[in-house]
Tab-separated table of C-alpha atoms and ligand atoms in Angstrom:
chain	number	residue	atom	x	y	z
A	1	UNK	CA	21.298	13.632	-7.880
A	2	UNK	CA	19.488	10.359	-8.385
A	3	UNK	CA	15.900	10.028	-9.533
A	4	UNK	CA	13.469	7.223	-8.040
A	5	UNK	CA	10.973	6.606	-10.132
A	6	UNK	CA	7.391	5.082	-8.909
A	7	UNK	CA	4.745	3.062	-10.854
A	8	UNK	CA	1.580	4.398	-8.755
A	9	UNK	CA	1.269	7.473	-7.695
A	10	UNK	CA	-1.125	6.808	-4.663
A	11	UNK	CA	-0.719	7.807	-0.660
A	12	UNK	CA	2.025	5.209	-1.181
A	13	UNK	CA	3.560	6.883	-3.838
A	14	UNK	CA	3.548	10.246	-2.279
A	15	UNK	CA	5.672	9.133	1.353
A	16	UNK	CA	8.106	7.111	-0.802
A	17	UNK	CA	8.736	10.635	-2.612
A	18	UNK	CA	9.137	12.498	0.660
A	19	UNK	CA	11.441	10.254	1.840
A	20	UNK	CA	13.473	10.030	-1.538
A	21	UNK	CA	13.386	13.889	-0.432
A	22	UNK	CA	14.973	13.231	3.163
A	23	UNK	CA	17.585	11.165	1.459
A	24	UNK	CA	18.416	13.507	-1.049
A	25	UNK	CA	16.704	12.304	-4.502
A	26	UNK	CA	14.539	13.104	-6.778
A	27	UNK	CA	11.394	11.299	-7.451
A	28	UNK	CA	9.134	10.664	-9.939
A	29	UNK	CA	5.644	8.737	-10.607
A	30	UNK	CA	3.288	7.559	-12.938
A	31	UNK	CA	-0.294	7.245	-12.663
A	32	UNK	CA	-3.625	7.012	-14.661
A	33	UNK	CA	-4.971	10.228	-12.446
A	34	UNK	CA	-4.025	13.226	-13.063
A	35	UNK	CA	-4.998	14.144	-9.431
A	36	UNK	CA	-2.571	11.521	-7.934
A	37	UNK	CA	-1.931	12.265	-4.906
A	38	UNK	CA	2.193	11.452	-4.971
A	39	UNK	CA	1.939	14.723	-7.553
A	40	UNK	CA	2.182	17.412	-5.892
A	41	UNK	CA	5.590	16.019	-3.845
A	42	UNK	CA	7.345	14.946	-6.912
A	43	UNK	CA	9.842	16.511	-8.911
A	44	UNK	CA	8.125	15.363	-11.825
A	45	UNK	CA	5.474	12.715	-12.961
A	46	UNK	CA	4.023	10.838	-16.011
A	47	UNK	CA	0.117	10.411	-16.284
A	48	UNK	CA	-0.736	7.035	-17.951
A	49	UNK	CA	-2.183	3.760	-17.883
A	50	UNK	CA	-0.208	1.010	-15.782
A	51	UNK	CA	-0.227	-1.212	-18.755
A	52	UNK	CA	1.131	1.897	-21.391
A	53	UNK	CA	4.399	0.201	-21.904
A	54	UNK	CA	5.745	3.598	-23.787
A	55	UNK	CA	4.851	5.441	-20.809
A	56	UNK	CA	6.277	2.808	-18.240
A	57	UNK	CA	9.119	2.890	-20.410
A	58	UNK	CA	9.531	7.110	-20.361
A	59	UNK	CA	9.907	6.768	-16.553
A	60	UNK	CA	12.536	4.223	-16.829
A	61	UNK	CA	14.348	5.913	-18.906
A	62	UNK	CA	13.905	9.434	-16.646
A	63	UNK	CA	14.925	7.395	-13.545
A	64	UNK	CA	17.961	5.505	-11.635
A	65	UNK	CA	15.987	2.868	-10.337
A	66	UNK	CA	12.450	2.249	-10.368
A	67	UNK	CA	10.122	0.821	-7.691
A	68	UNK	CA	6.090	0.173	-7.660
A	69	UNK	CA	3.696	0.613	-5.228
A	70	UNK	CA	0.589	-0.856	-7.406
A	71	UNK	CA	0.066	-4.453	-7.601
A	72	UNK	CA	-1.408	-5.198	-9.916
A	73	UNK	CA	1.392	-3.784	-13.098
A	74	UNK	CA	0.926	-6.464	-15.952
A	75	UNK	CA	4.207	-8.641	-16.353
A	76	UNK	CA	3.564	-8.479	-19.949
A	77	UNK	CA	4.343	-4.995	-19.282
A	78	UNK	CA	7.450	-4.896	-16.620
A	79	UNK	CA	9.157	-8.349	-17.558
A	80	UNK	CA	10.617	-6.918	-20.420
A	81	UNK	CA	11.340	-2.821	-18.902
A	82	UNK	CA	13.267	-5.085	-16.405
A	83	UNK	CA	15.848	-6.562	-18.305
A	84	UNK	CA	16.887	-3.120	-19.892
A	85	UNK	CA	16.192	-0.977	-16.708
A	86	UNK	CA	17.256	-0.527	-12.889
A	87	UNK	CA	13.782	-2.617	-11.053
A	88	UNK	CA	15.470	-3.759	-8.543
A	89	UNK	CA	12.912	-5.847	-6.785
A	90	UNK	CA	12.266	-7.071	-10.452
A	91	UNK	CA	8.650	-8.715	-11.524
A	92	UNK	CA	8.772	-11.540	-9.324
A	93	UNK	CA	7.600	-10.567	-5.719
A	94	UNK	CA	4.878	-8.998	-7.801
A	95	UNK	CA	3.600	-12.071	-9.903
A	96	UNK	CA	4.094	-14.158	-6.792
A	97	UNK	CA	1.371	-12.279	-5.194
A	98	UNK	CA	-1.022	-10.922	-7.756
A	99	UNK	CA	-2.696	-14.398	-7.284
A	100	UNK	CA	-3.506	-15.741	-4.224
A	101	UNK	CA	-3.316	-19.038	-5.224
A	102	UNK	CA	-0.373	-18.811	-6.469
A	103	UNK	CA	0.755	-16.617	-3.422
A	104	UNK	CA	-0.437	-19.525	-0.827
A	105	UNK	CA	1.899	-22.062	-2.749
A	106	UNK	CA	4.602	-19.985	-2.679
A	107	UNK	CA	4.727	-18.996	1.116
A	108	UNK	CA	4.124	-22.569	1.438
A	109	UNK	CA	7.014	-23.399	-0.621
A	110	UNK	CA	9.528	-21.673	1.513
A	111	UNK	CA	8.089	-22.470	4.888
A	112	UNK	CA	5.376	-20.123	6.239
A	113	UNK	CA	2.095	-22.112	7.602
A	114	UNK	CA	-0.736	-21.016	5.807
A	115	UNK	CA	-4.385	-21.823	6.315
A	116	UNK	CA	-5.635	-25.151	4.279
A	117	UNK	CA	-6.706	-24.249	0.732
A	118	UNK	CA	-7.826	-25.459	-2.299
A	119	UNK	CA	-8.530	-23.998	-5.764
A	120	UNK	CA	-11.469	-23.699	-7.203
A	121	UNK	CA	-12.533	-23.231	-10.457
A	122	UNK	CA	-16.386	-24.036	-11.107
A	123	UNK	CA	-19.348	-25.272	-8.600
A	124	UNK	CA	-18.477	-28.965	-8.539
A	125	UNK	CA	-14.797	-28.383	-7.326
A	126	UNK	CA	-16.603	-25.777	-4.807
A	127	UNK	CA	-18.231	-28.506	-3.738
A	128	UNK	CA	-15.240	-30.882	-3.732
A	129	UNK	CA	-12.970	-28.190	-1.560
A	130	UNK	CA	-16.028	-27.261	0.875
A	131	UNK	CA	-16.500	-30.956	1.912
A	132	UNK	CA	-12.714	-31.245	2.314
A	133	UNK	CA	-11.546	-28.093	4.326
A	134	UNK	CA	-15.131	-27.696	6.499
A	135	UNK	CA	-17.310	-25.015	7.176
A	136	UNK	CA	-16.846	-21.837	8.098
A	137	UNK	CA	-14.321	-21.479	5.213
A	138	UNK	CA	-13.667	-18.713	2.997
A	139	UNK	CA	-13.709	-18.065	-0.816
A	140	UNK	CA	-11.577	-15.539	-2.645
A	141	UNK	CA	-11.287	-14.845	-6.204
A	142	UNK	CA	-7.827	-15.421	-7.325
A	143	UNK	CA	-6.819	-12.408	-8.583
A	144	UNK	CA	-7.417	-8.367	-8.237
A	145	UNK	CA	-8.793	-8.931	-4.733
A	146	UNK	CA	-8.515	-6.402	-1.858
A	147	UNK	CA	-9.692	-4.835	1.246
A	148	UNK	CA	-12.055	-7.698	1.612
A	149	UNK	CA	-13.472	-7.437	-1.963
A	150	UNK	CA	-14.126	-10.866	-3.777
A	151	UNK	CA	-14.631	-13.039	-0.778
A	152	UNK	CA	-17.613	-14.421	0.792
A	153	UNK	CA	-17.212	-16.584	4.007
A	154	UNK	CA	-19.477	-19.475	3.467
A	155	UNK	CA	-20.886	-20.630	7.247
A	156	UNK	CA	-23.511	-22.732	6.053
A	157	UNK	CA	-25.310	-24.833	3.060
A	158	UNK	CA	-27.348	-21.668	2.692
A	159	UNK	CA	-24.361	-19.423	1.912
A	160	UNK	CA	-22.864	-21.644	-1.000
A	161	UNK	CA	-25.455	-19.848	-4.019
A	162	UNK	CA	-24.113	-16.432	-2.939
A	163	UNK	CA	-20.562	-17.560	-3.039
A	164	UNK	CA	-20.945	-19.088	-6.644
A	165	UNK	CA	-21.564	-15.846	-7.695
A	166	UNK	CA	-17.901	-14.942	-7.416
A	167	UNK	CA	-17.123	-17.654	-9.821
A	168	UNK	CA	-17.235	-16.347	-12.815
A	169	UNK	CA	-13.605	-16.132	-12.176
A	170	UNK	CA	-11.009	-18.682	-10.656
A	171	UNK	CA	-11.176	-18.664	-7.053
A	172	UNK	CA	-9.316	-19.947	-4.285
A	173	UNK	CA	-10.964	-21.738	-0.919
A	174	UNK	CA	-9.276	-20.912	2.411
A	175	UNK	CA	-10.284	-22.758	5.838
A	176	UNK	CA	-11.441	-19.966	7.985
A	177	UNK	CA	-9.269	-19.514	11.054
A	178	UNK	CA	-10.426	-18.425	14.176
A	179	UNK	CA	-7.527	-16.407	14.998
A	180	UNK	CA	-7.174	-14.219	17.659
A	181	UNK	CA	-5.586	-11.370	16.007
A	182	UNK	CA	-3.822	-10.449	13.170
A	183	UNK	CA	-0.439	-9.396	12.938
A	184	UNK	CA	1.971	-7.774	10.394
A	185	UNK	CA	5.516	-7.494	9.516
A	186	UNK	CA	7.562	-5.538	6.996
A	187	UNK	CA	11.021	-6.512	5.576
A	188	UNK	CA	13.431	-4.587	3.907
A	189	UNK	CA	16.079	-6.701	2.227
A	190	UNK	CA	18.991	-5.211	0.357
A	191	UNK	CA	20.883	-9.480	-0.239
A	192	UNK	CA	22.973	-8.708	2.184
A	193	UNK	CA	20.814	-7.943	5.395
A	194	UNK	CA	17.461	-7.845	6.022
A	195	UNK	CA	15.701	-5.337	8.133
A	196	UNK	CA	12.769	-6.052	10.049
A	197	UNK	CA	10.350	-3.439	11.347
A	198	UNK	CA	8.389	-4.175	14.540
A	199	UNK	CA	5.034	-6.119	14.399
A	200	UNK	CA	2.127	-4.154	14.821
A	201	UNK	CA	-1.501	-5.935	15.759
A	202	UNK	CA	-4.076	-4.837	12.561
A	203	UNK	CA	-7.959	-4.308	13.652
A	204	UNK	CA	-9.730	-4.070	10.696
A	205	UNK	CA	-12.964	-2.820	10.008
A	206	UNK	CA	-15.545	-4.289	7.545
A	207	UNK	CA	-12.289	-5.618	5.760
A	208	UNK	CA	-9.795	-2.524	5.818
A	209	UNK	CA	-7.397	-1.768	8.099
A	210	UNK	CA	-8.514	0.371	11.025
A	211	UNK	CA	-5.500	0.534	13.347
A	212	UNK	CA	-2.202	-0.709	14.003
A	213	UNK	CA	-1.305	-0.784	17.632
A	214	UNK	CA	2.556	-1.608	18.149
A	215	UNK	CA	4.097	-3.181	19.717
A	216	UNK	CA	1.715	-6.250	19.193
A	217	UNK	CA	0.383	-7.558	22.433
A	218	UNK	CA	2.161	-10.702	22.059
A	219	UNK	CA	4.391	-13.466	23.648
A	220	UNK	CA	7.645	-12.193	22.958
A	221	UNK	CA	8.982	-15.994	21.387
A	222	UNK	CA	6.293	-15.677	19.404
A	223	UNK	CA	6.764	-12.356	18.213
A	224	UNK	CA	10.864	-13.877	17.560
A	225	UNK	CA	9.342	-17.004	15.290
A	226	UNK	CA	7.275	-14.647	13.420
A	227	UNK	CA	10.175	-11.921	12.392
A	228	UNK	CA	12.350	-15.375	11.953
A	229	UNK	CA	9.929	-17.255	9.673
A	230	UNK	CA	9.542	-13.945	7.363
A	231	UNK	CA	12.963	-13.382	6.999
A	232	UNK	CA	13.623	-16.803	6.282
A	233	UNK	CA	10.914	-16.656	3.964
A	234	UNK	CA	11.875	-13.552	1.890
A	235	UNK	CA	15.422	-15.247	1.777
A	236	UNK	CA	14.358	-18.360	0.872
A	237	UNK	CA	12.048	-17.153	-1.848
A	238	UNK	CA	15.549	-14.687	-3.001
A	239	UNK	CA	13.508	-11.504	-2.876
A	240	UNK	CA	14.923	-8.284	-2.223
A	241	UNK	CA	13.350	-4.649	-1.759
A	242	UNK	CA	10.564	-3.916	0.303
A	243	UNK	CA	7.761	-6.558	1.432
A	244	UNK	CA	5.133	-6.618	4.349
A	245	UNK	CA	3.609	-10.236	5.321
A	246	UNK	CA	0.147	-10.219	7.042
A	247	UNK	CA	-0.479	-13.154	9.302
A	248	UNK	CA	-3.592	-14.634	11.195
A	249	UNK	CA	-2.381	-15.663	14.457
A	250	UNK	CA	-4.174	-18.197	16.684
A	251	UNK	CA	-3.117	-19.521	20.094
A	252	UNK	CA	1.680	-20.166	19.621
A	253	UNK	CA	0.808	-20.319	15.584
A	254	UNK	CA	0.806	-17.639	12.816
A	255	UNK	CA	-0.670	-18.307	9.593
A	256	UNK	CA	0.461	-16.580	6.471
A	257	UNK	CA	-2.661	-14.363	4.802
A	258	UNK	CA	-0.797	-12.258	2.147
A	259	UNK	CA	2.031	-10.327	1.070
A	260	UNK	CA	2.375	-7.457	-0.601
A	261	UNK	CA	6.104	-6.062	-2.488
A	262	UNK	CA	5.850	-2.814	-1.215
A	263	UNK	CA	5.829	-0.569	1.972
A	264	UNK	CA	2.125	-1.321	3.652
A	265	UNK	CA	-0.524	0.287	5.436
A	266	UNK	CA	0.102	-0.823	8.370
A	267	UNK	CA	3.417	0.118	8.415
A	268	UNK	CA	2.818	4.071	8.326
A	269	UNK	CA	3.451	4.214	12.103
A	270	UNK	CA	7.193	3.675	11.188
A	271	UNK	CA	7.465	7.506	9.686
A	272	UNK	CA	6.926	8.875	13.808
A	273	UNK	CA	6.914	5.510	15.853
A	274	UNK	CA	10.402	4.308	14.604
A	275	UNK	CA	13.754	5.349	14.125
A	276	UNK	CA	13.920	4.967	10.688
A	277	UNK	CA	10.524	4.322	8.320
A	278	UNK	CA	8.966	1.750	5.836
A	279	UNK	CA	10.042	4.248	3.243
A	280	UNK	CA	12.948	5.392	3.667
A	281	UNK	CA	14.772	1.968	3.887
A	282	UNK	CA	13.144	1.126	0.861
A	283	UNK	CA	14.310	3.912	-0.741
A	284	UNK	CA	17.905	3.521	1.010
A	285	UNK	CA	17.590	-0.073	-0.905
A	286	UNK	CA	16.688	1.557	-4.137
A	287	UNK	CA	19.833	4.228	-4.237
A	288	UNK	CA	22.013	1.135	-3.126
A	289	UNK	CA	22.961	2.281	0.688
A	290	UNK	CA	23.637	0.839	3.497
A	291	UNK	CA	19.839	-0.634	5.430
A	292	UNK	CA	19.770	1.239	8.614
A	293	UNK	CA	17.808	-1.048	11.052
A	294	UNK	CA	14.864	0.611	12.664
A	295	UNK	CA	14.005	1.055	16.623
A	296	UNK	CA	10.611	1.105	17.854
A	297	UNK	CA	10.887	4.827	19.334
A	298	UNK	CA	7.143	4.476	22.149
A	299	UNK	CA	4.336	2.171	21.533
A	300	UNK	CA	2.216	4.088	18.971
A	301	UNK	CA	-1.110	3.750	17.426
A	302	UNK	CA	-1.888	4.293	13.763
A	303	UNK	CA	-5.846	5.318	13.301
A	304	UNK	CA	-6.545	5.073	9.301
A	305	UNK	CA	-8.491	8.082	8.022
A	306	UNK	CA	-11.513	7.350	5.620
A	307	UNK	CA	-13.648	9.427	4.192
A	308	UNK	CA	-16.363	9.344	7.161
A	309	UNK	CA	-13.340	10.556	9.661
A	310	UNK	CA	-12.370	13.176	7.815
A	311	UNK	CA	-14.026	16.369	9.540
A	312	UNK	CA	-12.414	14.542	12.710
A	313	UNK	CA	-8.907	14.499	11.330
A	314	UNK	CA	-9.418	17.734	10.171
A	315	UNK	CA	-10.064	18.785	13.968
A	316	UNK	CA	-7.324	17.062	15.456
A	317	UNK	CA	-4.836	18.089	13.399
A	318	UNK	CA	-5.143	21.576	14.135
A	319	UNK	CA	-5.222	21.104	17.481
A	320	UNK	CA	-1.965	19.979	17.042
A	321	UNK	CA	-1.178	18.175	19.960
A	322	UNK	CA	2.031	16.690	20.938
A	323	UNK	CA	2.944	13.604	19.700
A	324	UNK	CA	0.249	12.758	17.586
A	325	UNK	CA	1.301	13.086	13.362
A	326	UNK	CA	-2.098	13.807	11.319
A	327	UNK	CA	-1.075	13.210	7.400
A	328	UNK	CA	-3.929	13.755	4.876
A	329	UNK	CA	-3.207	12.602	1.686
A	330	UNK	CA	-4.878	15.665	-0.518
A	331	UNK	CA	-6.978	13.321	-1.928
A	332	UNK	CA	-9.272	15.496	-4.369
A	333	UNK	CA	-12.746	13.503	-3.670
A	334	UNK	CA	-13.597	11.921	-0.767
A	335	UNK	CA	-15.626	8.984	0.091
A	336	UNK	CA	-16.683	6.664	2.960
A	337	UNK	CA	-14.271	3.993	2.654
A	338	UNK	CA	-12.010	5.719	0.565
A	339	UNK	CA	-8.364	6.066	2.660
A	340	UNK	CA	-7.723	9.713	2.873
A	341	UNK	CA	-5.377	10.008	5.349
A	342	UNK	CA	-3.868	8.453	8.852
A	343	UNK	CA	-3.080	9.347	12.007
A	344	UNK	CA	-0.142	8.385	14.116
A	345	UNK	CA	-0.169	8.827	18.250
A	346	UNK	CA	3.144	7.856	19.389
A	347	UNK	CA	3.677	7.575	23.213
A	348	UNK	CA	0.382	5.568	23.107
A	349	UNK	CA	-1.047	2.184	24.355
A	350	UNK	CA	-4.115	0.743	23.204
A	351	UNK	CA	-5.878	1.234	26.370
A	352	UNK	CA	-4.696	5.089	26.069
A	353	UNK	CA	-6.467	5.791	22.539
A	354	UNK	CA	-9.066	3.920	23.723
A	355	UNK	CA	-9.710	6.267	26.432
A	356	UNK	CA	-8.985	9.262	24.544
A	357	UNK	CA	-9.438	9.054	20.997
A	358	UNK	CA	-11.985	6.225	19.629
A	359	UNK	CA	-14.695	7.726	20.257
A	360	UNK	CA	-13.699	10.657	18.519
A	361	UNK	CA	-14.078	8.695	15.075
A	362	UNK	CA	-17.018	7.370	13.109
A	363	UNK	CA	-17.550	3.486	14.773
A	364	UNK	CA	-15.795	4.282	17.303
A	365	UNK	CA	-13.304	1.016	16.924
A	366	UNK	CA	-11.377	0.080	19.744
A	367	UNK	CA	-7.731	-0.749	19.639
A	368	UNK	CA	-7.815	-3.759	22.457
B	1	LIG	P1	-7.579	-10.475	2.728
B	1	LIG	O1	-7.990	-9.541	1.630
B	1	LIG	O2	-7.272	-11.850	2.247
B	1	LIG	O3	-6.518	-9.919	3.607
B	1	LIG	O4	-8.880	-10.618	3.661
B	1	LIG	C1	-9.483	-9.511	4.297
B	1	LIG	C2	-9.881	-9.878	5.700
B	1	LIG	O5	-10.803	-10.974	5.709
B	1	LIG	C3	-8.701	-10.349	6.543
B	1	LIG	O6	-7.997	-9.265	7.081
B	1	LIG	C4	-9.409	-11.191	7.593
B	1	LIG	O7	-9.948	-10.375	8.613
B	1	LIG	C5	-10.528	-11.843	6.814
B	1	LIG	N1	-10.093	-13.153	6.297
B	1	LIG	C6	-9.532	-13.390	5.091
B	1	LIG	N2	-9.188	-14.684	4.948
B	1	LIG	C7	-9.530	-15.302	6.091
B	1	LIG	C8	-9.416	-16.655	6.589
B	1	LIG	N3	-8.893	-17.641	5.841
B	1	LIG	N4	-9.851	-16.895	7.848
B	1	LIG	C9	-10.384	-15.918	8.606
B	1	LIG	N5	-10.536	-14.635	8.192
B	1	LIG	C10	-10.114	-14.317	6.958
């Protein structure tokens, strides 16, 4: 029996070790918490720092191949547990996107559009990059940023003190595009074939993802140039494993936002809305089998569960109603904002949940 090992043992963590389960593996993880929630599902786990490198190295060393599904593993750490261990998807998807600048070049490099940016490093290059890309126009720090943390969208002369604040740090200026939704896609590539799972359409609320309605409402040639481009993309670039590409798309155009090497948010509808899931072809990657292309099974709609939508969750899921897949995560505190769960209605449009089932959460989003 083969062991897949995990750096992270978040909600990310825990359905790669279910479906390690399905396929007939063990798994374990490592993670600072002791609480982490991938725990209680694996078979065994390691609790340490991401940059312990004897720890990293113990679950190595206790696995046949080893995946991550935190970003932000020092390569100081994994460069060198790579060239003695099975990391298949090696450091290199990782580094590429641990900095956005860096991240924007690279997508760049092997042919995705991205919105204009510059990098900026102090207030007179702020300055310099405002003046060039326009306002409204967006400023990120380079590195460690998510869910809308470390940005501030600078509309006006007014906003430019505020957005100095961030840095401290180098930072990266984006223009700000108007886009009219955005749009996600994962891969799984094994260097033979790559498997694409369908693009869902991302609402996100004050910066993290809300919902994921699939499919995306969307011309279907553009839908084709978008799966195209990505593939072409995580070809081009030569990586393999898992990866999910977020794009802004405006009018015929898609504009590469970010990328992350492992399965994503918004692809947690696959586990009920496809044939196959997120997770289990990247774990079908990791034991070195055959990629099993996925089929959208109904249109489905994936509701993310924070903290404020718990007691909600909570109520639906023991209503237990057909077609609609409530997973909490057994997160042991719980906080607004904090992701503690999803839920996934398949057999539903977006004008379906909207009917039924926004209003049944805190905000209320809508998923048109
Ligand atoms: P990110 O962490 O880069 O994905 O940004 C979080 C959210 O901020 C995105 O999902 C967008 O809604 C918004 N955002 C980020 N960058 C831009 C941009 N260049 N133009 C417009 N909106 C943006």
């Amino acid at each position: 029996m083969k062991t897949i090992g995990i750096i992270g043992g978040g909600q990310l963590g825990l359905m790669i070790a279910e479906q390690a389960h399905v396929l007939g593996a063990r798994a374990i993880a490592l993670d600072p918490a002791a609480d982490a929630p991938a725990f209680s599902v694996c078979d065994e786990h390691i609790v340490a720092a991401y940059d312990d490198a004897a720890a990293l190295e113990e679950l190595c060393r206790r696995s046949d191949a080893v995946t991550y599904e935190f970003e932000n593993v020092p390569g100081e750490v994994l460069v060198p547990l790579c060239k003695r261990y099975n990391i298949p998807q090696g450091f290199r998807p990782l580094h590429d996107s641990q900095d956005r600048l860096r991240e924007k070049r690279n997508a760049a490099e092997h042919g995705l559009r991205t919105p204009r940016f510059e990098a900026v490093d102090d207030a007179a290059s702020l300055r310099r990059a405002v003046d060039a890309l326009g306002m409204p126009c967006v400023l990120k720090t380079r590195t460690m940023g998510y869910d809308g943390h470390g940005q501030c969208v600078i509309r006006s002369e007014e906003d430019i003190p505020a957005a100095e604040r961030l840095l401290s740090v180098p930072c990266i200026l984006e223009e700000f595009v108007r886009f009219d939704f955005e749009a996600s896609v994962v891969l799984v590539r094994d260097g033979r074939r790559t498997v694409s799972f369908p693009v869902g359409r991302n609402i996100h609320r004050d910066g993290i993802l809300d919902l994921c309605v699939v499919p995306a409402a969307m011309p279907d040639g553009l839908r084709g140039r978008m799966v195209e481009a990505s593939e072409r993309f995580m070809e081009s670039a030569g990586y393999t494993g898992i990866l999910a590409i977020e794009y802004f798309v405006r009018g015929d155009e898609f504009y590469f936002n970010e990328m992350a090497p492992r399965p994503h948010n918004s692809g947690h509808y696959t586990i009920e809305g496809c044939t196959t899931n997120q997770f289990r072809e990247l774990v079908r990657y990791l034991l070195g089998e055959e990629l099993v292309a996925p089929e959208l099974v109904s249109p489905t709609v994936m509701k993310n569960i924070l903290g404020e939508d718990l007691v909600s969750a909570e109520r639906i899921a023991a209503e237990g109603r057909q077609g609609v897949f409530v997973h909490l995560y057994g997160k042991t505190e719980s906080r607004p904002k904090r992701k503690m769960g999803h839920i996934t209605f398949t057999g539903m449009t977006a004008g379906e949940y909207d009917r039924e089932w926004a209003e049944g959460f805190v905000g209320g989003v809508t998923a048109r």
